[in-house]
Amino acid sequence: MMHAAPAEAKTEMTRLRLRLRGAVQGVGFRPFAFGLAARYGLGGFVRNDAQGVTLEVEGAETANYVAALRRELPPLARLDAMEIEPVALRGDKNFVIESTRSGPARTRIPADAATCEKCLDDLFDPSSRFHLYPFVNCTHCGPRYTLTRRLPYDRAQTSMAGFQFCADCGRDYADPANRRFHAEPIACPRCGPRLSHSPMEITSALRAGKIVALKGIGGFHLLCDASNAGSVTRLRARKNREAKPFAIMVANEASVALFAKPRADELELLRSPAHPIVLVESLRKLPDAVAPGMARLGVMLAYAPVHHLLFHAAGGARQIHERNLAQDFALVATSANPGGAPLIKDNAEAREKLADIADLVVTHDRDIVVRADDSVMQFVDGAPAFLRRARGFVPEPIDLGADGPSVLACGGHLKATLTVTRGREAFVCQHVGDLSDAETFRFYGESAAHLLRLLDVKPEAAACDLHPDYLSTRFAEQSGAPVLRFQHHAAHVAAIGAEHGVTGALYGAALDGHGLGEDGGNWGGEALRLDGRGGFARLGHVAPLALFGGDRAAREPLRMGIAAFAALGRLDEAAGYFAGKAEAAQLAKIFAARLAPATTSLGRLFDAASALLGFAERQDFEGQAAMRLESLVRAPHALHGGYVLRAAIVDFAPLLAHFIDARPDARDGAELLHGTLIEGLGAWLAASAKPGEKIALGGGCLMNRILAEDLAGLLRDKGFTPLLAQKMPPNDGGLSLGQAALARTVLMAG
């Protein structure tokens, strides 16, 4: 019996149109799409457009193409949305990369990214034309936002416009199969920027104990040998930074373990494309002057080619296969911003303003368009969280979940940022700083103008704080747009809701240092319910303490320590308790003679406890005393009866009385403080909450990892869903995002 051969299955030809939105321009997406099409034998095209990327693929493997596209995105790419539409066959056999279509700017620039492994291979390969070239980059790494003047993102719109391609770089730039296809900052020693000093000269100066100002990606760093106590102390004196911790830069992952004990998740964050500073447990192998009194150390990996070259020189110019070996040479790397001014980015300004700080000023001839400090992060409650959001993350947007009006939100006065919304996205600028400094306020205005120009939007409203004296408020008033004002702590809660995609009403707590209340008072420990229409209700607060001296009380914990005695009705004991402080008796007399405004601030409660536990010195930086207490905690435990709940007010007076009467040592006191605050705040928040609801936790005190993690855990155990800041800092760095979310709600409600 004969059997007929089975007929071959017919392969169905299809053509799909894909519209992609997200981080898909300037990240090597078009050559990636081109390579995938070659793999699956497909024809069609890919092009950038005003909304992102549009591509069409035709052939028998279009479904496999789409699956691979989702699965194998380039390192810096991110898909926020992909629309897929079948279209008519056109018979295309080849796949081509088309030029950009015109239209209003609706795309975005990717954030700066650390040098990738392939570029490091080139950097240390003697046969590469990029050998030891301190500006090597490709589509997967290098500067983006910090060198872009305007959109669309192409070389003519960046500070690389004045550098003409050599033949080799021009060929790489035009070749879709090349890793440097349309890498806008591409250059080599023949045609690109140059350093003013060689890496060997720089490293020799550092080894000799000198302080070096080095121009990098987002501005100048001040560098010194982290192991040289004399150099670190001189840097502190010259920069007028008495005690605020410095971060260190190390050569590679293996080197981190010589100075700290990173967890696996912390190592993963360190090596992410942003290469942020990450707080990790310190081994205390470096001089105490690096991070005085701190249990954790800020660590970052070398992220620019010039950094790798410094460590390469320090290691005796080791070969490529040795670059991942541990190296005990570490650098203090701190922002070059003398006197609280913004980060310096220009060569002439560096030579003028850093001459009294740095022994050597190293420049290069590629302009920095947008200054950006290093981002600072930690892990909180199992997730990465920001202490400062800047290089490596800005200007990546936060998805607000739905389209809405464009708003300019102006943030606060300290740790200032601005937010511009466009469609469903919120773009938060890099950390700006304290607006009291004139140069910083100028930088703030530049940041607003740059963001609005890049996004090509005209805001329908300017949102700001209630405080009339904040320069950010005045900036909003002078913007020309209608002004919407929002209470400080309502904006903190709204910021947490915005990044978690919460719409409508939201219950939460804002725990921080200061914010003007609707009653004109000094708030800072608030339980609030947002109504989903831009308003809120104050449901409760931390019991008030006297705030004698206003802003001075935030800098001098002794004042809050005396306020604790006053709250307990024991003011006559204060001078004796603080007998070692000459000014204590005089301050106690002034307290007794004058009325002082009250504050519900949890930050000032921390200061009061710090003073009672022996940390009454003037604070060199905001939160210093509280950070030292956090560093002492190993296992927080609550004082029985250490707080009282009454009428939605949580009062920690019993804890303060215990500190005065029992005089625990600093460690036991720090553990009692944290444990009692966590238990008391948890009970207080649960009392005003609805069963099982989400509770947003915002404000600067949530930068305290122990407080944030254990309070979230306690609320979780009580059946609630705590929401913590992850995409923005919980402090005033996230305030503008909350203002923007509230303003959109008001505008959309009509």
XYZ file of C-alpha atoms in Angstrom:
750
model
C 0.000 0.000 0.000
C 1.465 3.350 -0.952
C 1.226 6.479 1.206
C 1.278 9.970 -0.220
C 3.866 12.330 1.297
C 2.235 14.881 3.568
C 1.891 18.295 2.049
C 4.191 20.974 3.509
C 2.393 23.288 5.914
C 2.002 26.689 4.403
C 3.752 29.458 6.280
C 1.417 32.376 6.741
C 2.862 35.780 5.903
C 1.715 38.628 8.107
C 2.562 42.292 8.545
C 2.288 44.030 11.905
C 2.539 47.684 12.838
C 3.928 48.342 16.320
C 3.704 51.690 18.075
C 6.001 51.855 21.082
C 6.092 54.391 23.888
C 8.645 54.677 26.664
C 12.431 54.994 26.834
C 12.929 53.959 23.206
C 14.980 56.764 21.681
C 18.693 57.247 22.160
C 19.073 53.790 23.697
C 19.979 51.704 20.652
C 16.417 50.619 19.975
C 16.431 51.038 16.178
C 19.558 48.906 15.587
C 18.100 46.382 18.045
C 14.890 46.268 15.971
C 17.010 45.964 12.811
C 18.997 43.039 14.238
C 15.856 41.197 15.331
C 14.380 41.576 11.860
C 17.516 40.039 10.353
C 17.323 37.140 12.819
C 13.749 36.281 11.790
C 14.078 37.091 8.081
C 11.567 39.936 8.158
C 11.123 43.021 6.021
C 9.734 46.379 7.073
C 11.016 49.529 8.755
C 11.605 51.264 12.066
C 11.623 55.010 12.755
C 11.515 57.444 15.635
C 8.477 59.699 15.694
C 6.890 62.321 17.908
C 5.345 59.692 20.210
C 8.226 57.225 20.443
C 8.960 54.532 17.856
C 6.860 53.082 15.043
C 7.906 49.930 13.238
C 6.387 47.458 10.807
C 7.530 43.889 10.255
C 6.476 41.514 7.480
C 7.131 37.812 7.072
C 6.453 34.433 8.577
C 7.963 35.057 12.030
C 6.266 38.253 13.135
C 4.874 36.667 16.341
C 8.354 35.475 17.326
C 9.676 38.959 16.559
C 7.204 40.594 18.946
C 7.978 38.076 21.700
C 11.731 38.639 21.316
C 11.278 42.393 21.278
C 9.505 42.269 24.640
C 12.063 39.857 26.069
C 15.374 41.293 24.823
C 15.160 45.068 25.114
C 18.447 47.013 25.021
C 19.888 47.722 28.496
C 18.655 51.317 28.711
C 15.306 50.834 26.967
C 11.946 50.542 28.702
C 8.556 49.874 27.170
C 5.637 51.691 28.771
C 3.139 50.770 26.056
C 3.050 48.785 22.807
C 0.139 48.889 20.373
C 0.044 46.088 17.773
C -2.066 46.331 14.629
C -2.245 43.929 11.648
C -1.831 45.784 8.350
C -1.859 44.848 4.672
C 1.148 43.038 3.183
C 3.502 45.224 1.142
C 5.962 42.618 -0.044
C 8.964 44.117 1.790
C 11.961 41.787 1.795
C 14.411 44.129 3.501
C 14.200 45.895 6.837
C 15.316 49.531 6.896
C 15.892 52.240 9.479
C 14.045 55.364 8.401
C 14.666 58.948 9.435
C 12.624 60.639 12.160
C 9.213 62.044 11.240
C 8.559 65.623 12.282
C 6.049 66.617 14.916
C 5.786 68.161 18.360
C 8.260 66.806 20.893
C 6.619 63.977 22.811
C 9.640 61.778 23.284
C 12.148 61.875 26.070
C 15.856 61.693 26.658
C 17.183 58.680 28.519
C 19.132 59.245 31.706
C 22.923 59.104 31.806
C 24.287 55.583 32.171
C 27.520 54.130 33.503
C 30.108 52.796 31.070
C 29.006 49.374 29.820
C 31.174 46.252 29.841
C 31.723 46.313 26.083
C 33.014 49.874 26.226
C 35.266 48.883 29.124
C 36.589 46.113 26.887
C 37.372 48.775 24.288
C 38.869 51.090 26.911
C 41.459 48.529 27.977
C 42.049 46.794 24.640
C 45.363 47.967 23.121
C 44.083 47.091 19.643
C 40.980 49.320 19.965
C 41.021 52.910 18.775
C 39.279 53.705 22.078
C 42.191 52.319 24.108
C 42.518 54.404 27.310
C 40.230 57.078 25.846
C 38.356 58.770 28.728
C 35.209 59.547 26.685
C 34.399 56.149 25.173
C 30.645 55.399 24.961
C 28.008 53.644 22.855
C 24.231 53.460 22.569
C 24.124 51.430 25.788
C 26.052 53.848 27.997
C 27.442 57.317 28.547
C 25.997 60.795 29.060
C 22.558 61.655 27.685
C 20.495 64.163 29.661
C 23.452 66.135 30.997
C 24.678 67.080 27.503
C 21.346 67.652 25.724
C 20.206 71.204 24.986
C 16.852 70.439 23.352
C 14.843 67.766 21.519
C 14.942 65.878 19.251
C 17.840 64.055 20.820
C 20.517 64.067 18.158
C 24.130 65.222 18.054
C 23.355 68.711 16.757
C 21.251 69.370 19.879
C 23.979 68.318 22.330
C 27.277 69.706 23.551
C 28.959 67.289 21.103
C 27.776 69.421 18.170
C 31.170 71.111 17.833
C 33.087 67.836 17.521
C 33.150 66.613 13.914
C 33.295 62.862 13.305
C 36.497 61.343 12.056
C 36.016 58.784 9.270
C 35.927 55.829 11.682
C 33.418 57.377 14.079
C 31.263 58.551 11.182
C 31.218 55.012 9.816
C 30.254 53.517 13.197
C 27.541 56.139 13.700
C 25.924 55.337 10.335
C 26.113 51.526 10.550
C 22.901 49.909 11.907
C 24.857 46.776 12.779
C 27.309 48.730 14.947
C 26.919 49.193 18.691
C 27.538 52.913 18.189
C 24.830 53.461 15.589
C 23.418 56.905 16.371
C 25.278 57.061 19.687
C 25.169 60.843 19.788
C 28.225 61.388 22.057
C 30.444 59.020 20.013
C 34.052 60.203 19.655
C 37.582 58.839 19.745
C 41.041 60.330 20.434
C 41.218 61.613 16.866
C 37.999 63.634 16.917
C 36.640 63.955 20.455
C 37.038 65.782 23.766
C 40.249 65.741 25.757
C 41.184 65.848 29.445
C 43.439 68.635 30.669
C 45.574 66.176 32.681
C 46.375 62.507 32.195
C 44.928 59.859 34.505
C 48.456 59.065 35.673
C 48.982 62.712 36.725
C 45.672 62.777 38.545
C 46.278 59.523 40.379
C 49.793 60.586 41.354
C 48.361 63.757 42.911
C 45.764 61.728 44.825
C 48.396 59.278 46.043
C 50.443 62.245 47.264
C 47.564 63.370 49.491
C 46.305 66.164 47.258
C 42.699 67.166 46.641
C 41.621 67.014 42.993
C 38.634 68.674 41.330
C 37.662 66.450 38.408
C 35.100 67.330 35.746
C 32.870 64.355 35.135
C 29.415 63.637 33.660
C 27.098 65.981 35.568
C 29.620 68.322 37.167
C 32.873 68.430 39.097
C 33.776 66.005 41.881
C 36.194 66.812 44.670
C 38.370 63.732 45.125
C 40.919 62.606 47.672
C 42.441 59.354 48.881
C 39.823 57.947 51.279
C 42.490 56.116 53.296
C 44.448 59.302 53.956
C 42.952 60.831 57.109
C 44.886 64.052 56.601
C 43.531 64.507 53.076
C 39.947 63.836 54.181
C 40.280 66.275 57.088
C 41.723 68.957 54.791
C 38.880 68.430 52.339
C 36.353 68.898 55.153
C 38.055 72.093 56.303
C 38.381 73.565 52.817
C 34.823 72.688 51.837
C 33.467 73.820 55.216
C 31.745 70.474 55.694
C 32.396 69.571 59.285
C 30.608 66.264 59.727
C 28.210 65.372 56.889
C 29.232 61.935 55.593
C 31.263 61.611 52.434
C 30.675 58.845 49.902
C 33.491 56.792 48.460
C 34.120 55.559 44.930
C 35.759 52.183 44.348
C 37.073 50.461 41.245
C 34.618 47.565 40.979
C 32.299 45.207 42.822
C 35.118 43.155 44.301
C 36.558 46.280 45.899
C 33.337 47.099 47.766
C 33.880 44.170 50.145
C 37.163 45.691 51.356
C 35.284 48.604 52.917
C 31.682 47.493 53.453
C 29.343 44.504 53.773
C 26.894 44.853 50.889
C 23.910 42.541 50.602
C 23.154 40.896 47.273
C 20.382 43.384 46.484
C 22.666 46.312 47.325
C 25.338 44.972 44.982
C 22.753 44.636 42.243
C 21.754 48.271 42.735
C 25.391 49.390 42.748
C 25.987 47.795 39.346
C 22.725 48.998 37.770
C 23.158 51.339 34.762
C 22.709 54.404 37.003
C 25.573 53.398 39.340
C 24.137 55.425 42.258
C 25.665 55.914 45.675
C 24.226 53.147 47.861
C 24.272 53.110 51.664
C 25.715 49.816 52.902
C 26.972 48.527 56.233
C 30.451 49.906 56.897
C 33.409 47.747 57.918
C 34.957 50.892 59.441
C 38.249 50.285 57.627
C 38.527 53.939 56.590
C 39.298 56.968 58.781
C 36.319 58.088 60.857
C 36.545 61.456 59.091
C 34.984 59.861 55.994
C 31.587 59.245 57.680
C 31.786 60.368 61.327
C 29.608 58.335 63.671
C 27.770 56.502 60.896
C 27.174 52.755 60.779
C 26.639 52.796 57.037
C 28.881 54.056 54.267
C 27.865 55.586 50.947
C 29.582 53.610 48.184
C 29.513 53.938 44.407
C 31.319 52.155 41.618
C 33.416 53.976 39.044
C 30.899 54.962 36.387
C 32.676 57.159 33.815
C 35.639 56.046 31.694
C 37.915 58.564 33.416
C 37.107 56.989 36.803
C 38.111 53.568 35.515
C 41.326 55.049 34.174
C 42.194 56.512 37.585
C 41.856 53.115 39.233
C 43.701 51.530 36.310
C 46.591 53.923 36.916
C 46.454 53.365 40.669
C 46.666 49.624 40.134
C 49.806 49.882 38.051
C 48.076 50.005 34.653
C 46.854 46.427 34.904
C 45.664 44.633 31.805
C 42.072 44.162 30.749
C 41.647 40.735 32.360
C 42.636 42.157 35.759
C 40.243 45.084 35.900
C 37.725 43.230 38.072
C 40.193 42.330 40.827
C 39.696 43.933 44.240
C 41.646 47.136 44.743
C 42.230 48.788 48.121
C 42.525 52.274 46.619
C 39.278 54.174 47.333
C 38.398 57.787 46.678
C 36.261 60.201 48.609
C 34.058 61.578 45.826
C 31.911 64.539 46.810
C 30.093 67.176 44.812
C 32.094 70.325 44.093
C 29.618 72.824 45.507
C 31.413 75.123 47.953
C 29.372 77.039 50.491
C 26.045 75.392 49.679
C 26.118 76.654 46.089
C 25.021 74.356 43.243
C 27.329 71.781 41.733
C 29.985 73.416 39.550
C 29.933 72.321 35.902
C 31.903 74.911 33.874
C 35.671 75.017 33.469
C 36.196 78.728 34.156
C 33.944 78.638 37.215
C 35.831 75.617 38.548
C 39.213 77.307 38.186
C 37.900 80.369 40.005
C 35.771 78.863 42.774
C 37.685 75.678 43.492
C 41.149 77.221 43.586
C 41.112 77.404 47.403
C 39.780 73.863 47.785
C 41.509 71.746 45.146
C 45.247 71.391 44.645
C 44.600 70.300 41.060
C 41.653 71.220 38.811
C 41.098 68.784 35.934
C 38.841 69.916 33.096
C 37.787 68.691 29.663
C 36.345 70.414 26.614
C 32.911 68.734 26.428
C 30.408 71.128 27.990
C 28.009 69.922 30.654
C 24.598 71.347 29.740
C 22.635 70.159 32.785
C 24.356 69.686 36.131
C 23.373 66.577 38.071
C 24.667 65.325 41.412
C 25.139 61.636 42.074
C 21.945 59.877 43.110
C 21.891 58.411 46.635
C 19.862 55.303 47.490
C 19.251 52.686 50.139
C 17.066 49.621 50.519
C 13.922 50.126 52.583
C 11.343 47.416 53.212
C 12.892 45.217 50.514
C 12.909 47.828 47.740
C 15.400 50.449 46.528
C 14.530 53.941 47.738
C 15.946 57.377 47.037
C 17.632 59.751 49.434
C 18.563 61.973 46.471
C 17.386 61.479 42.885
C 19.598 62.933 40.153
C 22.215 61.456 37.792
C 21.244 58.154 36.260
C 17.504 58.578 36.851
C 16.537 62.076 35.718
C 14.619 62.761 33.483
C 12.870 59.373 33.473
C 9.171 60.134 34.139
C 6.723 58.764 36.666
C 3.543 57.361 35.129
C 0.473 59.018 36.632
C -1.870 56.444 35.108
C -4.008 58.729 32.949
C -3.711 61.788 30.756
C -4.193 65.143 32.396
C -3.389 68.839 32.159
C 0.184 70.119 32.091
C 1.336 71.567 35.402
C 4.533 73.159 36.698
C 4.950 72.217 40.369
C 7.579 74.192 42.242
C 8.293 72.093 45.327
C 9.627 73.421 48.612
C 12.503 75.532 49.862
C 14.960 72.847 50.981
C 15.986 69.896 48.813
C 14.044 71.640 46.089
C 12.904 69.992 42.862
C 10.428 70.927 40.136
C 7.920 68.717 38.357
C 6.404 69.223 34.906
C 3.534 66.995 33.817
C 2.768 66.104 30.205
C -0.038 63.745 29.330
C 0.104 60.891 31.804
C 3.716 61.472 32.791
C 5.395 63.513 35.541
C 8.961 64.639 34.894
C 10.794 65.564 38.091
C 14.034 67.495 37.699
C 17.264 66.533 39.426
C 17.964 67.487 43.046
C 18.512 71.261 43.178
C 19.121 72.031 46.857
C 18.509 74.848 49.315
C 16.985 77.870 47.587
C 18.408 80.282 50.185
C 21.599 80.338 48.132
C 21.342 82.812 45.230
C 23.278 80.603 42.819
C 21.104 77.623 43.701
C 17.956 79.636 43.052
C 19.374 80.610 39.652
C 20.038 76.920 38.942
C 16.446 76.191 40.020
C 15.135 78.654 37.431
C 17.424 77.203 34.761
C 16.130 73.712 35.567
C 12.520 74.814 35.165
C 13.210 76.516 31.830
C 15.190 73.534 30.527
C 12.512 71.016 31.496
C 9.695 73.067 29.959
C 11.724 73.556 26.757
C 12.564 69.863 26.443
C 8.985 68.764 27.033
C 7.530 71.485 24.797
C 4.606 72.240 27.105
C 2.946 75.368 28.434
C 1.661 74.694 31.947
C -1.981 75.405 32.713
C -1.134 76.109 36.353
C 1.797 76.506 38.711
C 1.536 74.574 41.979
C 3.381 75.568 45.136
C 3.483 75.380 48.929
C 1.296 77.427 51.268
C 4.362 79.113 52.767
C 4.467 82.649 51.310
C 8.191 83.141 51.994
C 9.465 80.069 50.146
C 11.337 81.190 47.049
C 9.640 78.315 45.243
C 6.292 79.965 46.066
C 7.498 83.274 44.670
C 8.769 81.486 41.575
C 5.278 80.053 41.015
C 3.742 83.491 41.483
C 6.079 84.923 38.834
C 5.561 82.072 36.352
C 2.658 83.741 34.560
C 0.420 80.708 35.113
C -2.516 80.548 37.551
C -1.196 79.552 40.987
C -2.557 76.658 43.039
C -1.304 76.400 46.646
C -1.185 73.150 48.620
C -0.411 72.352 52.211
C 3.063 70.904 52.669
C 2.096 67.604 54.270
C -0.870 66.988 51.999
C 1.647 67.185 49.142
C 3.888 64.652 50.908
C 1.030 62.152 51.125
C -0.039 62.923 47.546
C 3.504 62.233 46.306
C 3.394 58.728 47.757
C -0.010 58.166 46.195
C 1.131 59.456 42.807
C 4.082 57.119 42.513
C 1.959 54.147 43.590
C -0.789 54.964 41.077
C -3.418 55.729 43.710
C -6.294 57.868 42.479
C -9.080 59.179 44.664
C -9.059 59.464 48.445
C -5.954 58.405 50.363
C -5.090 58.147 54.052
C -1.537 58.719 55.189
C 1.001 60.240 57.514
C 3.534 62.987 56.854
C 6.415 62.759 59.317
C 9.052 65.425 58.842
C 10.740 68.538 60.169
C 8.541 71.460 59.237
C 5.651 72.584 57.088
C 3.215 75.464 57.348
C -0.180 74.253 58.501
C -3.497 75.620 57.337
C -3.871 77.143 60.805
C -0.547 78.956 60.426
C 1.182 76.555 62.820
C 4.346 74.502 62.509
C 3.233 71.019 61.496
C 5.363 67.942 60.977
C 3.709 64.848 62.467
C 0.342 64.624 60.717
C -2.323 62.045 59.975
C -4.235 63.233 56.908
C -6.922 62.013 54.564
C -6.832 63.355 51.017
C -10.322 63.662 49.559
C -9.406 62.946 45.937
C -10.453 66.431 44.847
C -7.337 68.344 45.929
C -8.379 68.897 49.547
C -7.648 67.060 52.786
C -8.686 66.638 56.405
C -6.263 66.671 59.339
C -7.220 63.655 61.448
C -4.548 63.825 64.121
C -0.998 64.791 64.966
C 1.982 64.262 67.236
C 1.704 66.107 70.557
C 3.317 69.531 70.226
C 6.562 70.796 71.707
C 7.648 74.415 72.006
C 9.687 75.630 69.051
C 11.847 78.297 70.573
C 14.062 80.109 68.096
C 12.349 78.930 64.910
C 14.920 77.603 62.457
C 17.594 77.707 65.160
C 15.752 74.944 66.990
C 16.346 72.665 63.996
C 20.087 73.375 64.153
C 20.488 73.282 67.939
C 18.991 70.147 69.544
C 19.621 71.619 73.000
C 16.661 73.945 72.445
C 14.351 71.014 71.786
C 15.781 69.172 74.786
C 14.784 72.107 76.981
C 11.391 72.146 75.222
C 10.941 68.548 76.405
C 11.424 69.676 80.013
C 8.905 72.470 79.433
C 6.340 70.008 78.026
C 6.733 67.857 81.137
C 6.358 70.843 83.486
C 9.920 70.360 84.698
C 11.631 73.373 83.177
C 13.394 74.139 86.462
C 15.382 70.893 86.063
C 16.707 71.649 82.580
C 19.785 73.676 83.558
C 20.969 70.961 85.914
C 20.401 68.190 83.388
C 22.406 70.055 80.754
C 24.991 71.309 83.243
C 27.756 70.776 80.712
C 26.145 73.301 78.373
C 26.845 76.852 79.453
C 23.907 78.269 77.509
C 21.350 75.837 78.981
C 20.521 77.932 82.047
C 20.007 81.086 80.006
C 17.832 79.267 77.474
C 15.724 77.789 80.265
C 15.148 81.276 81.703
C 14.090 82.572 78.279
C 11.729 79.608 77.849
C 10.140 80.393 81.219
C 9.703 84.077 80.405
C 8.369 83.922 76.874
C 5.754 82.064 74.940
C 7.045 80.098 71.963
C 5.136 78.705 68.998
C 4.405 74.995 69.100
C 5.402 72.349 66.597
C 3.959 68.903 65.970
C 7.093 67.931 64.044
C 8.406 64.399 64.465
C 11.793 65.699 63.328
C 11.922 68.098 66.284
C 10.864 65.258 68.602
C 13.890 63.340 67.325
C 16.014 66.396 68.139
C 14.607 66.607 71.663
C 15.366 62.935 72.279
C 18.840 63.366 70.782
C 19.634 66.175 73.211
C 18.396 64.155 76.201
C 20.580 61.248 75.084
C 23.731 63.329 74.856
C 23.669 64.713 71.306
C 22.989 68.369 72.077
C 25.722 69.865 69.895
C 24.891 72.204 67.062
C 24.023 70.175 63.957
C 26.369 70.575 61.020
C 23.657 69.344 58.648
C 19.940 68.645 58.766
C 19.091 65.479 60.667
C 22.643 64.864 61.916
C 21.689 63.996 65.501
C 18.846 61.721 64.390
C 21.143 59.936 61.931
C 23.681 59.282 64.682
C 20.956 57.743 66.827
C 19.775 55.581 63.926
C 23.348 54.350 63.477
C 23.391 53.085 67.083
C 20.286 50.911 66.764
C 20.667 47.150 66.569
C 17.308 45.949 67.881
C 14.643 48.589 68.569
C 12.386 47.889 71.544
C 9.495 49.855 72.971
C 9.237 51.356 76.437
C 6.142 50.013 78.176
C 3.779 52.962 78.531
C 6.158 55.133 76.536
C 3.376 56.952 74.702
C -0.220 58.034 75.276
C -3.032 58.168 72.705
C -5.758 60.726 73.260
C -8.207 62.259 70.794
C -6.142 61.328 67.718
C -2.979 62.821 69.284
C 0.021 60.612 70.026
C 2.105 61.927 72.923
C 5.588 60.585 73.621
C 6.026 62.584 76.846
C 6.416 59.375 78.941
C 9.389 58.348 76.794
C 11.030 61.758 77.190
C 10.471 61.586 80.961
C 12.116 58.161 81.019
C 15.196 59.540 79.259
C 15.456 62.307 81.872
C 14.918 60.046 84.888
C 16.711 56.853 83.827
C 19.490 58.438 81.751
C 19.987 55.361 79.522
C 23.184 55.134 77.544
C 23.060 56.345 73.960
C 22.552 52.920 72.376
C 19.780 51.793 74.713
C 18.144 55.197 74.413
C 18.313 55.088 70.613
C 16.730 51.627 70.575
C 14.003 52.704 73.007
C 13.336 55.820 70.937
C 12.921 53.911 67.681
C 10.926 51.068 69.199
C 8.540 53.356 71.076
C 8.027 55.675 68.106
C 7.238 52.723 65.857
C 4.747 51.230 68.313
C 3.119 54.572 69.110
C 2.880 55.790 65.527
C 1.501 52.440 64.425
C -1.248 52.532 67.057
C -1.992 56.192 66.260
C -2.343 55.607 62.522
C -4.402 52.443 62.978
C -6.848 54.316 65.206
C -7.924 56.672 62.398
C -7.719 54.182 59.534
C -10.410 52.175 57.851
C -9.983 48.394 58.073
C -7.469 47.072 55.545
C -6.874 50.367 53.738
C -3.709 51.705 52.171
C -1.645 54.019 54.361
C 0.838 56.353 52.649
C 3.976 57.124 54.672
C 5.864 60.245 53.578
C 8.083 63.015 54.917
C 11.765 63.339 55.695
C 11.684 61.148 58.820
C 10.910 58.186 56.543
C 14.503 58.414 55.291
C 15.242 56.673 58.595
C 15.330 53.080 57.392
C 14.575 51.531 60.778
C 11.538 53.744 61.332
C 10.239 53.236 57.786
C 10.697 49.455 57.656
C 9.411 48.636 61.119
C 6.458 51.032 60.961
C 5.487 49.571 57.583
C 5.843 46.063 58.999
C 3.717 46.881 62.038
C 0.954 48.359 59.876
C 1.125 45.313 57.615
C 0.714 43.062 60.661
C -2.382 45.076 61.580
C -3.918 44.301 58.172
C -3.127 47.551 56.362
C -1.160 48.129 53.150
C 1.658 50.598 53.823
C 2.943 52.652 50.886
C 6.522 53.951 51.044
C 8.439 56.225 48.701
C 10.385 54.328 46.045
C 10.488 56.438 42.880
C 11.148 59.734 44.673
C 12.715 60.633 48.024
C 10.199 60.753 50.896
C 11.550 64.164 51.966
C 11.015 67.521 50.270
C 12.725 66.192 47.137
C 9.394 64.515 46.351
C 7.218 67.465 47.318
C 6.851 68.823 43.777
C 5.475 65.486 42.555
C 2.743 65.610 45.199
C 1.896 69.205 44.327
C 1.653 68.259 40.654
C -0.697 65.364 41.419
C -2.944 67.573 43.563
C -2.982 70.349 40.951
C -4.006 67.941 38.179
C -6.838 66.699 40.392
C -8.095 70.240 40.950
C -7.865 71.175 37.269
C -9.588 68.017 36.071
C -12.381 68.519 38.592
C -13.043 71.882 36.937
